[in-house]
Short mmCIF file of C-alpha atoms in Angstrom, two decimals:
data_model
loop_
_atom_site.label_atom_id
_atom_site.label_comp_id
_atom_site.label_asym_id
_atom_site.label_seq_id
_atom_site.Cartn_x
_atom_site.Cartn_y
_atom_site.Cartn_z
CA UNK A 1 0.00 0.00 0.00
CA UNK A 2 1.25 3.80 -0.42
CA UNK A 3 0.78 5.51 2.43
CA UNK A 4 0.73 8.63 0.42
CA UNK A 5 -2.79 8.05 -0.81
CA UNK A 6 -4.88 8.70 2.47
CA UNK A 7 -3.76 12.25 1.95
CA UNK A 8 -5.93 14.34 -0.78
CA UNK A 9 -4.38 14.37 -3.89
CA UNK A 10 -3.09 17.90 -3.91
CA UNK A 11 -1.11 17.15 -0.52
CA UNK A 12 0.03 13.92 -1.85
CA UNK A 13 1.56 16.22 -4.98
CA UNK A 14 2.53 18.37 -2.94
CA UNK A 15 4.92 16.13 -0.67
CA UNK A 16 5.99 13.91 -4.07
CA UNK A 17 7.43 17.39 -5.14
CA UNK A 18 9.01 18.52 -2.19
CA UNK A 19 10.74 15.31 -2.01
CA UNK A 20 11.58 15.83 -5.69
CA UNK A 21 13.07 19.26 -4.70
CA UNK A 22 15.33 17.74 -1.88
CA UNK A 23 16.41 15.18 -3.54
CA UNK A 24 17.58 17.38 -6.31
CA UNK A 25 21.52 17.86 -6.12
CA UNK A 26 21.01 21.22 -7.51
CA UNK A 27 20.94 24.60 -5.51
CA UNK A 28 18.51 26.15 -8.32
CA UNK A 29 16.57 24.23 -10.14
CA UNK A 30 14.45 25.05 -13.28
CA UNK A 31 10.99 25.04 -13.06
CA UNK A 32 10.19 22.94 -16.58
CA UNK A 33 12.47 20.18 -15.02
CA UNK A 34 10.27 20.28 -11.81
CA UNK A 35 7.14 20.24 -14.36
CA UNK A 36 8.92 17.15 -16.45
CA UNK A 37 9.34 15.04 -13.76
CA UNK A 38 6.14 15.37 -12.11
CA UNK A 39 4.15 15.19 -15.54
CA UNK A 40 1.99 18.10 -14.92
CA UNK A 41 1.13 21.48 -16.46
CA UNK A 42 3.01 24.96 -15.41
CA UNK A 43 0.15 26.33 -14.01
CA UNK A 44 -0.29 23.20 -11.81
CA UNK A 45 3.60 23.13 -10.74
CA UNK A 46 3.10 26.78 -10.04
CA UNK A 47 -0.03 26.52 -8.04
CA UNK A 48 1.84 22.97 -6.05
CA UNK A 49 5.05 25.78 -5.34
CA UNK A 50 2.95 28.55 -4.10
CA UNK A 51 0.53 25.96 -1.89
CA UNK A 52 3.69 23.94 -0.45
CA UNK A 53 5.76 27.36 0.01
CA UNK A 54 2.84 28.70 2.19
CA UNK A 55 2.27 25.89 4.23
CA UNK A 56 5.86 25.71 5.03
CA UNK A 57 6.05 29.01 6.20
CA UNK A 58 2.63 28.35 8.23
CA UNK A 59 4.40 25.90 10.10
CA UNK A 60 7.91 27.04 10.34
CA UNK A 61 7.73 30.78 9.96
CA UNK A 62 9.75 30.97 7.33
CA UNK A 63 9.78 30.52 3.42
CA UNK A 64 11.22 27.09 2.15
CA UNK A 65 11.91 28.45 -1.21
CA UNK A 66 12.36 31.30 -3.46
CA UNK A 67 10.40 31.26 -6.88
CA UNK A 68 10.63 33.23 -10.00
CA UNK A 69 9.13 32.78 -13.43
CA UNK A 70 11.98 29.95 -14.57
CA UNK A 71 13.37 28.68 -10.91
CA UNK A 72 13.25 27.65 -7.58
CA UNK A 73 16.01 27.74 -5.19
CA UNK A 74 15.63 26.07 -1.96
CA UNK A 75 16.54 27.51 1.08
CA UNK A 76 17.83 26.21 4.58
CA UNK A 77 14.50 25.66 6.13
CA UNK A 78 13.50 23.22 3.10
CA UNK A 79 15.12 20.25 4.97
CA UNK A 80 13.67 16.80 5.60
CA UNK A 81 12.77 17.80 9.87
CA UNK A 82 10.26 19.89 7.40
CA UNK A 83 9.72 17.28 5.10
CA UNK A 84 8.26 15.67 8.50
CA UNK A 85 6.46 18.14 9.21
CA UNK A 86 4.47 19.23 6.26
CA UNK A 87 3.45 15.26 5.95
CA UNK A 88 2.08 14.99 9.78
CA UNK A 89 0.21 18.03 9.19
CA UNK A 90 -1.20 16.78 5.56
CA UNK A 91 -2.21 13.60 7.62
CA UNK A 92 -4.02 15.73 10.26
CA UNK A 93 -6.35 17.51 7.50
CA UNK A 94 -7.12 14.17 5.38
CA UNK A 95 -10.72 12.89 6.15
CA UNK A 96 -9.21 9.14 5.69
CA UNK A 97 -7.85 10.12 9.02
CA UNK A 98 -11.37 11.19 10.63
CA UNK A 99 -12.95 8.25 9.51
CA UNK A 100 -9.90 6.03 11.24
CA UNK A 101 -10.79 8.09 14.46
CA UNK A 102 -14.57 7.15 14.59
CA UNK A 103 -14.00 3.70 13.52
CA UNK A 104 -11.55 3.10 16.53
CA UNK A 105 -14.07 5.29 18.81
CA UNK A 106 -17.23 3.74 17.45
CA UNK A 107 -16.27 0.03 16.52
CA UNK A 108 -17.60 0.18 13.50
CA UNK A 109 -17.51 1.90 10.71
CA UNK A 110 -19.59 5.37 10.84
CA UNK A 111 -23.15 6.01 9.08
CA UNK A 112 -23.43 8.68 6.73
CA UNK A 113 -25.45 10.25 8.98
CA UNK A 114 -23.12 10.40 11.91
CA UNK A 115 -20.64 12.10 9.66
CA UNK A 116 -23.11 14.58 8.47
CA UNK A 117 -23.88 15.54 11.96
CA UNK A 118 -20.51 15.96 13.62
CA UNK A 119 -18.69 16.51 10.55
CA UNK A 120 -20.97 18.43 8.15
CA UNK A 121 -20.20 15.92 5.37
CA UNK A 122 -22.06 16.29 2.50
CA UNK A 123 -23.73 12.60 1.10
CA UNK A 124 -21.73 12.55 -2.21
CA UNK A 125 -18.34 13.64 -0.29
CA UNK A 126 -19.08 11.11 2.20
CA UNK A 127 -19.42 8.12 -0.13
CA UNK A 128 -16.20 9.49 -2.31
CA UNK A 129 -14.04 8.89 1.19
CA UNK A 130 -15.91 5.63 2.36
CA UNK A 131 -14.96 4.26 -1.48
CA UNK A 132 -11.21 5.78 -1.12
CA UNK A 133 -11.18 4.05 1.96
CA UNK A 134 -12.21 0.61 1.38
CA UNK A 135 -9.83 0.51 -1.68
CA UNK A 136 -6.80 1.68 0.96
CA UNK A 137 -7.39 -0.89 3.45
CA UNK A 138 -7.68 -3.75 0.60
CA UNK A 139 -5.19 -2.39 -0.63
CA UNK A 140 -3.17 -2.89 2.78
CA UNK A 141 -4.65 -6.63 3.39
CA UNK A 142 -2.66 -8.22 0.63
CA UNK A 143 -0.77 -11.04 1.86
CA UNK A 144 -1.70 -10.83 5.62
CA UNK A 145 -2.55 -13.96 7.06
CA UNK A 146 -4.29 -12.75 10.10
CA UNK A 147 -7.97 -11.77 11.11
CA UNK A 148 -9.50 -8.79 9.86
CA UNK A 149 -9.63 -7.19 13.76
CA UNK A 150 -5.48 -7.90 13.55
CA UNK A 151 -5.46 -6.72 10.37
CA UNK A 152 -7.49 -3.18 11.30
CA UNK A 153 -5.11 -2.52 14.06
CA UNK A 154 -2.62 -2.22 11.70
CA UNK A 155 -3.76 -0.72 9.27
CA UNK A 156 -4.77 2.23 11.62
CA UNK A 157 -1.02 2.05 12.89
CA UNK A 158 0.93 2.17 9.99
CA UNK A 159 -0.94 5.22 9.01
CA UNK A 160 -0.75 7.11 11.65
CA UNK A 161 3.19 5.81 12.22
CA UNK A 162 4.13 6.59 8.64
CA UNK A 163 3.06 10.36 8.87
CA UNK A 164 4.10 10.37 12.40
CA UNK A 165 1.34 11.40 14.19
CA UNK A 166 0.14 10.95 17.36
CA UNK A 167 -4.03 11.03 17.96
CA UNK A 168 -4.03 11.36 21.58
CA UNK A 169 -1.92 11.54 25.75
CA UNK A 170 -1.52 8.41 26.61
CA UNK A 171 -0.41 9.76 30.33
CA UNK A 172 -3.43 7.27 31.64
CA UNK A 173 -2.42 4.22 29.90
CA UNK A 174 0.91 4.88 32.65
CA UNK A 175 3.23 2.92 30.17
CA UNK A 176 6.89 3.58 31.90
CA UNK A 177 5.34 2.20 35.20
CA UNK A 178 5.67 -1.14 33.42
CA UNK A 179 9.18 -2.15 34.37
CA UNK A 180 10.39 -3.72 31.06
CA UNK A 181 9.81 -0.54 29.27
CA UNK A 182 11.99 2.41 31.17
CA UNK A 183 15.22 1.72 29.05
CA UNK A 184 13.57 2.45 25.42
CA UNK A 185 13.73 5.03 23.64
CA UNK A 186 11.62 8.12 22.65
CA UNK A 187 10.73 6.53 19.26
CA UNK A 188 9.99 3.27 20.88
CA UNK A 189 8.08 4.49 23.63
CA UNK A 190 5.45 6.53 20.55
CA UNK A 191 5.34 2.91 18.38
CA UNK A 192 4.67 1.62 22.12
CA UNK A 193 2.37 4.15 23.26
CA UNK A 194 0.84 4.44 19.68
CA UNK A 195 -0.26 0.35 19.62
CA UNK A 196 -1.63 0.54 22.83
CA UNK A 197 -4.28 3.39 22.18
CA UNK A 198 -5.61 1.57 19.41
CA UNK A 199 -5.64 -1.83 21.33
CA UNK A 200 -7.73 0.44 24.29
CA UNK A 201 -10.01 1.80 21.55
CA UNK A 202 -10.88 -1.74 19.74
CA UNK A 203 -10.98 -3.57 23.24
CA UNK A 204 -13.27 -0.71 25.01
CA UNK A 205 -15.65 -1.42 21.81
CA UNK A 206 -15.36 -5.04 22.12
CA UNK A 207 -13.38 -5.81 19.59
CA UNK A 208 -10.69 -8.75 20.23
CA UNK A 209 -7.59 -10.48 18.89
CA UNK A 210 -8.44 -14.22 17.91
CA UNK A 211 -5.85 -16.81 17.82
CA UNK A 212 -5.47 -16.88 14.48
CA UNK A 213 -3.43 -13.65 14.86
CA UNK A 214 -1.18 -14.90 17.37
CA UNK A 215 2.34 -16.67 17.19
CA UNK A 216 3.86 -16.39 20.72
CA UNK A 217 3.67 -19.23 23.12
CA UNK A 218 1.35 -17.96 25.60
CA UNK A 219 3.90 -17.99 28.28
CA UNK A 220 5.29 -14.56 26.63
CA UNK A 221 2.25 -12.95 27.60
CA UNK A 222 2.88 -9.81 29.74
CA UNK A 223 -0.70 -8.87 31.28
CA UNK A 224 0.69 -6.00 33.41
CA UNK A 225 0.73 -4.07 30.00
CA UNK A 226 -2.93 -4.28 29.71
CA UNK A 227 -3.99 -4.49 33.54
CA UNK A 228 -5.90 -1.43 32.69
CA UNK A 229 -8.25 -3.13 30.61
CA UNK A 230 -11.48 -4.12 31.71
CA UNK A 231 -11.81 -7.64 30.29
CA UNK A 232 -11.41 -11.50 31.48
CA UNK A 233 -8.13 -13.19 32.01
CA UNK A 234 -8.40 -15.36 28.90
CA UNK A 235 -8.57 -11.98 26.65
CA UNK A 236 -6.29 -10.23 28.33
CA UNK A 237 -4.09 -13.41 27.68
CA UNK A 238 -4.68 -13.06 23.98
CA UNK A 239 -4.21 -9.05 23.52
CA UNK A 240 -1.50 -9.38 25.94
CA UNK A 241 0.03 -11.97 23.46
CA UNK A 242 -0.76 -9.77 20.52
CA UNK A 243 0.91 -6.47 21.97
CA UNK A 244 4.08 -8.46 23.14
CA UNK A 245 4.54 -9.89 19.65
CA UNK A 246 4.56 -6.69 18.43
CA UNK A 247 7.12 -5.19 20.55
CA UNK A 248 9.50 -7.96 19.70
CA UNK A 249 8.56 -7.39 15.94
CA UNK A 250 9.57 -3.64 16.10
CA UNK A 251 12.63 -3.78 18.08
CA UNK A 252 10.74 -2.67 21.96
CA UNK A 253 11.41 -6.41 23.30
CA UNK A 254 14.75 -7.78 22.40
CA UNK A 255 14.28 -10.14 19.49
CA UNK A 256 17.59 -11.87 19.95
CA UNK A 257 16.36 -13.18 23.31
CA UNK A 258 13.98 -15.43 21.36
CA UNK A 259 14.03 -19.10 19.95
CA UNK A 260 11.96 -21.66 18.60
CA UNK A 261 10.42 -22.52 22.61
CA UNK A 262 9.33 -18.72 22.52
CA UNK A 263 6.97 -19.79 19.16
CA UNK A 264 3.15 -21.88 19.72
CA UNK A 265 3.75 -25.63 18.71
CA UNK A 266 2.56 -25.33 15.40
CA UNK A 267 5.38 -22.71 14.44
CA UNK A 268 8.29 -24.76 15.68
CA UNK A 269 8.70 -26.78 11.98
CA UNK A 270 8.79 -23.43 10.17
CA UNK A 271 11.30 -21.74 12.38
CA UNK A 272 13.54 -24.98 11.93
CA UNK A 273 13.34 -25.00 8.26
CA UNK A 274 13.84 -20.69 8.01
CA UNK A 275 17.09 -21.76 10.44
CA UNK A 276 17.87 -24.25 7.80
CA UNK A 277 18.03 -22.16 4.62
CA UNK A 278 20.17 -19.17 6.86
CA UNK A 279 22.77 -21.98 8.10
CA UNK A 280 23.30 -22.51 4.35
CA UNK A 281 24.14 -19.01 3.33
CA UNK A 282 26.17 -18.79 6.26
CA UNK A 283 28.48 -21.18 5.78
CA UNK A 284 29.55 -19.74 2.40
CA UNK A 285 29.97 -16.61 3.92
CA UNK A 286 32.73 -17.79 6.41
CA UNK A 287 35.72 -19.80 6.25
CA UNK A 288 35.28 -20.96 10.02
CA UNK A 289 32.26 -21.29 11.35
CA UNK A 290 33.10 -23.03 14.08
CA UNK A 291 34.55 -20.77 16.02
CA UNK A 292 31.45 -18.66 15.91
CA UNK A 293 29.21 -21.06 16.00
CA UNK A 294 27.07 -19.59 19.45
CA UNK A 295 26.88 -16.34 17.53
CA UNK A 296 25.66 -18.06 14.58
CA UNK A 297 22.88 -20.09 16.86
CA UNK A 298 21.59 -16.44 18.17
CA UNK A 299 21.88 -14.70 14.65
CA UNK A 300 19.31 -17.97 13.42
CA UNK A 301 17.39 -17.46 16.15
CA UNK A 302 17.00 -13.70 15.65
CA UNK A 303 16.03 -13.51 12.05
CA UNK A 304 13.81 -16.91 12.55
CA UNK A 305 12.02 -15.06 14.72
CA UNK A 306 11.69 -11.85 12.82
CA UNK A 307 10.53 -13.85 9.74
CA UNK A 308 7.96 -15.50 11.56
CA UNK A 309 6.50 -12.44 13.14
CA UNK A 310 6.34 -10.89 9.61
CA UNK A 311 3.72 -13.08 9.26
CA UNK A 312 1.44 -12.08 11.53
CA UNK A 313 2.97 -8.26 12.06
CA UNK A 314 3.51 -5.87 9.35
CA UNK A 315 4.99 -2.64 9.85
CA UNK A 316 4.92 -0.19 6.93
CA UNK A 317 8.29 1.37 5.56
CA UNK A 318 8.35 5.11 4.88
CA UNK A 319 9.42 5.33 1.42
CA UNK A 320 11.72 8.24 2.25
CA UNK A 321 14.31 7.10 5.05
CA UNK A 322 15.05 2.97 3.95
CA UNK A 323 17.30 3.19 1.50
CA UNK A 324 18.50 -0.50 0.42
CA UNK A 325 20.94 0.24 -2.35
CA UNK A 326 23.25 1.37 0.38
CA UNK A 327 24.24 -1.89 1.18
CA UNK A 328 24.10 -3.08 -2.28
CA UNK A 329 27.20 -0.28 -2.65
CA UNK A 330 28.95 -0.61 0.38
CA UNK A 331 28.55 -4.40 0.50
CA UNK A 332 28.34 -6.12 -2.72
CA UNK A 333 28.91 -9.98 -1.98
CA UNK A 334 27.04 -9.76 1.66
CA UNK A 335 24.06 -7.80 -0.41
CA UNK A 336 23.95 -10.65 -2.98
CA UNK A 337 23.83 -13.42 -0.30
CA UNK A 338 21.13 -11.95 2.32
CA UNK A 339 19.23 -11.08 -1.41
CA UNK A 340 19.42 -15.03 -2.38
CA UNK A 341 18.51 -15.63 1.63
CA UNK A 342 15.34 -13.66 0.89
CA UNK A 343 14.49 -15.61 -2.20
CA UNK A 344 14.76 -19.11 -0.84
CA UNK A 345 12.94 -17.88 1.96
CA UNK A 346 10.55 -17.10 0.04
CA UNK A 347 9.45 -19.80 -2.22
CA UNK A 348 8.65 -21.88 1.23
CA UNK A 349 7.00 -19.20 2.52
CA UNK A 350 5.03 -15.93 3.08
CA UNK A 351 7.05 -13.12 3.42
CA UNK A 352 4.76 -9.74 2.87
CA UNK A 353 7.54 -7.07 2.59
CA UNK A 354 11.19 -8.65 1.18
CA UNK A 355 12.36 -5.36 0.92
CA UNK A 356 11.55 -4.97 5.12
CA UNK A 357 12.77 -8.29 5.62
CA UNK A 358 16.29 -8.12 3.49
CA UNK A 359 16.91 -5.27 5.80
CA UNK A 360 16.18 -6.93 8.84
CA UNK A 361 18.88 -9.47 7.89
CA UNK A 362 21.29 -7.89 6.15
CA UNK A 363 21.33 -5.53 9.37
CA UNK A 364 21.62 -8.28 11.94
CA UNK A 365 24.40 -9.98 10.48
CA UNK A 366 26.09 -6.60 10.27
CA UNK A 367 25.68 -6.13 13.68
CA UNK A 368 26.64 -9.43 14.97
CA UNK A 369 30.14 -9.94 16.39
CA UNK A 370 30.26 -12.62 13.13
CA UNK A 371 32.83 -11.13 10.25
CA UNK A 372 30.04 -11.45 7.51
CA UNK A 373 31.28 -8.23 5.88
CA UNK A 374 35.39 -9.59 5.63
CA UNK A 375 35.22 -10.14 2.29
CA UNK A 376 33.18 -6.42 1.27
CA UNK A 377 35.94 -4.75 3.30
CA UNK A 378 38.82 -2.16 1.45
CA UNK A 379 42.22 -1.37 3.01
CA UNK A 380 43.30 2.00 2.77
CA UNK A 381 46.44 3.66 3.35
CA UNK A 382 47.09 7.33 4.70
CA UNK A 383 50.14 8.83 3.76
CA UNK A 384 50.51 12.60 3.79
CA UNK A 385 53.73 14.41 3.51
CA UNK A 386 53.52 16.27 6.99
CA UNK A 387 54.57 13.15 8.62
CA UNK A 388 52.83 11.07 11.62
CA UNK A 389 51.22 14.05 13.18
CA UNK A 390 49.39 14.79 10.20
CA UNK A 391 48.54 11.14 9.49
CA UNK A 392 47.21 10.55 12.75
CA UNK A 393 44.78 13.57 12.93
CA UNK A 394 43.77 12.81 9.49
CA UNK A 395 43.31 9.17 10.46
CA UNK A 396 41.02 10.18 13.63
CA UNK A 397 38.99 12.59 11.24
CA UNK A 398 37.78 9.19 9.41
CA UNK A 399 37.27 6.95 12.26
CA UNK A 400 34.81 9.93 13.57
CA UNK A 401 33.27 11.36 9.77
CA UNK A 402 32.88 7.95 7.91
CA UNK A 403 32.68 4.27 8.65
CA UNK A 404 31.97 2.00 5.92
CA UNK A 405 33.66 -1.36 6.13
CA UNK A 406 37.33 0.34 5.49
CA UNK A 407 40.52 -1.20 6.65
CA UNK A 408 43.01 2.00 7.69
CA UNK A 409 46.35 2.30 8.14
CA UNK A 410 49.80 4.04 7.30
CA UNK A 411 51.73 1.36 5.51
CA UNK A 412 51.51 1.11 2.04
CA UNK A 413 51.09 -2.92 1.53
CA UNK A 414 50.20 -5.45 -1.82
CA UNK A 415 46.79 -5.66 0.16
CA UNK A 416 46.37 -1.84 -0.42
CA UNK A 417 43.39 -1.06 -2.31
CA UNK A 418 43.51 2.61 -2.31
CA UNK A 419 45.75 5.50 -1.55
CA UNK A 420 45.16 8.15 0.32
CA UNK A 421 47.27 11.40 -0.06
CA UNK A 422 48.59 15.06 -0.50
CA UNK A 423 50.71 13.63 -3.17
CA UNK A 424 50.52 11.67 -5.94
CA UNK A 425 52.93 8.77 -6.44
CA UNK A 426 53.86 6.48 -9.48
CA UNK A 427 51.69 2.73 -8.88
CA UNK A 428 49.97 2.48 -12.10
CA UNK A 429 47.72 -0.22 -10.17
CA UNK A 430 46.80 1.69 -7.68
CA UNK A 431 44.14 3.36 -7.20
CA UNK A 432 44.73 6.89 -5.62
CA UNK A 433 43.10 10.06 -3.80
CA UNK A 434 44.57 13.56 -3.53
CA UNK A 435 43.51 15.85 -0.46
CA UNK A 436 44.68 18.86 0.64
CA UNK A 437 44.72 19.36 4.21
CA UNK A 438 42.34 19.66 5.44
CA UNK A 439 39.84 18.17 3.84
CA UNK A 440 36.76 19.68 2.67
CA UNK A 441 33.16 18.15 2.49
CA UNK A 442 33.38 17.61 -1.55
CA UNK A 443 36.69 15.66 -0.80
CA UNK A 444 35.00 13.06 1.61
CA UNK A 445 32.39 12.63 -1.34
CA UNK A 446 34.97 11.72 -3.46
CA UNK A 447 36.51 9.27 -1.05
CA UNK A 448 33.45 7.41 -0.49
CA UNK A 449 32.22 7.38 -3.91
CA UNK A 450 36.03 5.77 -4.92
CA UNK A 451 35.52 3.02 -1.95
CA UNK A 452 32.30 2.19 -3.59
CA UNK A 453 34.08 1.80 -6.67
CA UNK A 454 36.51 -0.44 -5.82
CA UNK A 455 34.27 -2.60 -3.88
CA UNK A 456 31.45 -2.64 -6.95
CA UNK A 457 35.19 -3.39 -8.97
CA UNK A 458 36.46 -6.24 -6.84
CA UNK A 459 32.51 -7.95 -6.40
CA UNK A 460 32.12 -7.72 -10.47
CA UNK A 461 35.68 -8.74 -10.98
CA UNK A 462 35.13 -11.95 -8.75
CA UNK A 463 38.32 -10.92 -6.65
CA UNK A 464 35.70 -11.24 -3.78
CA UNK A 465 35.09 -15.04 -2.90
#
């Protein structure tokens, strides 16, 4: 589902173009290209400018752009904090948004009448946002294998989550009382916060989780999290269950700490065969696996889990902060692995969101204490002419600025892959960069785009094995 389409369609322009704008490497930018690229007419990509430029300044006090006849130049405050912004206050206006209120509030979907009355909804407007509506959340239920009350809930939460808005205080709901949540963090605490007014809503209506929806071995189940709630033990079991699973699925609960026991009996075969295909692709990433082989037992366990969970969870991404390529450029072989991971995965079974779940891999192996990434990695040696003094502070400025899988040293070795230098020196094989000291910001570009290179270089070349 896009997210993008609860807003109206003018908002929805209007954010598709200031992303266009940021993403645009240029600091003025001509108005026909703006017009090209999102295939509309001048006066419409004038009209978009003037709209998006006051409701920027609404928000911010200040202008996010100048305009003239031909171009628009950005300024400071058109950033992506404002990018933020300007889409949870896009989200606040749509009607898709009022009619997610009253269905959590009333159970049900609301009458036409109801709307008229508290909303002043005309009949034909009315049926236009029940119809956009319905074809959102079918949209959204493709490839969910859970009920439709499961499936609601998260629908409602992605939506509100992807435009980062929050509906109400949750300061009754008292959720750092519970022990096991005073460690997280801020963004935790509103995904936390977030699932639990819409589990209040649906449970104060009557509305309950079924088993269906539920993967966790009822031993997992946290009641104190829902002690507020009103209902008998056995539901408070189940939404208990449900709200726990989710706060291992987004990272709240410690996913590592789980393993097949944590799963109901009739998941225990599929987390044994997922551990199955993973053990494969690791051991062709590593030459010796047995001296990691605890690591190996908790990284299986971890993305077993997470794969699992995606069945039953399914958490939106935000189209404008995952960016996968990265690790296709910074790690080549490891991308192409966790990518063939995915696949097999795949054809024995149901994974919603690859994209979501490539990244949960490909980011748990890279943060395991297991050397996945040894074979991605570049050596690079700093040698300036000003000596060690110079070498060392240059060497501390790219610990701290950049870290992207980059041996670093002084001595020039037949493992060098690149250079690093005020001077240029005569190794036709090498491959070289030239700084002045000390470097600028368009210098560090250079160096990472030239690491890219050469690991892109080595991957294609089949020097990586």
């Amino acid at each position: 589902m896009e997210f993008l389409n609860v807003l109206n369609d003018f908002e929805r322009d209007k954010i598709n173009l200031f992303a266009e704008i940021l993403d645009n490497p240029n600091r003025e930018i001509e108005l026909r290209n703006l017009q090209e690229t999102m295939d509309v007419s001048r006066y419409k990509i004038a009209n978009l400018l003037e709209s998006l430029n006051y409701d920027i300044k609404l928000l911010t006090e200040y202008s996010g752009m100048t305009i003239n006849a031909h171009m628009v130049i950005p300024s400071r405050n058109f950033s992506r904090h404002t990018l933020s912004m300007i889409k949870k206050y896009y989200f606040e206006l749509s009607p898709i948004r009022v009619l997610m209120i009253e269905v959590l509030d009333g159970g049900e979907f609301p009458s036409f009448q109801k709307m008229e009355v508290k909303y002043s909804w005309p009949k034909t407007f009315f049926y236009q946002q029940k119809n956009k509506y319905d074809d959102l959340y079918e949209s959204f239920l493709i490839a969910r294998q859970v009920d439709e009350e499961a499936s609601l809930r998260y629908f409602v939460y992605n939506s509100f989550a992807f435009f980062g808005a929050f509906p109400d205080k949750l300061e009754r709901l008292n959720l750092r009382d519970f022990k096991a949540l005073k460690t997280i963090s801020n963004t935790q605490k509103f995904k936390a916060e977030l699932m639990l007014w819409i589990v209040e809503k649906r449970v104060l209506n009557k509305k309950f989780i079924s088993d269906r929806s539920l993967v966790i071995a009822n031993e997992l189940a946290a009641p104190a999290l829902l002690s507020f709630l009103p209902i008998s033990k056995k539901k408070l079991q189940r939404e208990s269950l449900f709200v726990v699973q989710f706060y291992y699925y987004t990272g709240i609960f410690n996913v590592e700490k789980l393993s097949v026991s944590a799963f109901k009996n009739i998941e225990h075969g599929h987390f044994r065969e997922i551990t199955l295909v993973l053990l494969d692709g690791i051991e062709s990433l590593l030459d010796e696996e047995d001296h990691y082989q605890d690591e190996i037992m908790r990284l299986c366990n971890e993305v077993s889990s997470q794969v699992i969970l995606d069945k039953i969870c399914f958490i939106q991404t935000d189209q404008f902060s995952l960016n996968i390529q990265y690790f296709a450029d910074v790690y080549p072989f490891l991308n192409n692995k966790v990518r063939k991971m995915v696949d097999t995965i795949a054809q024995h079974w149901t994974i919603p969101d690859k994209k979501r779940a490539y990244f949960n891999i490909i980011t748990s192996m890279l943060t395991s204490e297991i050397p996945f990434s040894k074979s991605d990695r570049v050596t690079l040696c700093i040698d300036f002419s000003g000596g060690s003094y110079v070498n060392s502070y240059i060497l501390s400025l790219f610990k701290s600025y950049v870290n992207i899988n980059v041996s670093v040293s002084n001595i020039l070795t037949s493992e060098t892959d690149l250079y690093l230098s005020d001077q240029y020196i005569e190794y036709q094989l090498l491959n070289q960069v030239i700084w002045l000291k000390p470097p600028t910001p368009l210098d560090w570009a250079e160096l990472g785009e030239k690491i890219v290179e050469i690991k892109q270089h080595k991957y294609q070349s089949g020097k990586i094995k």
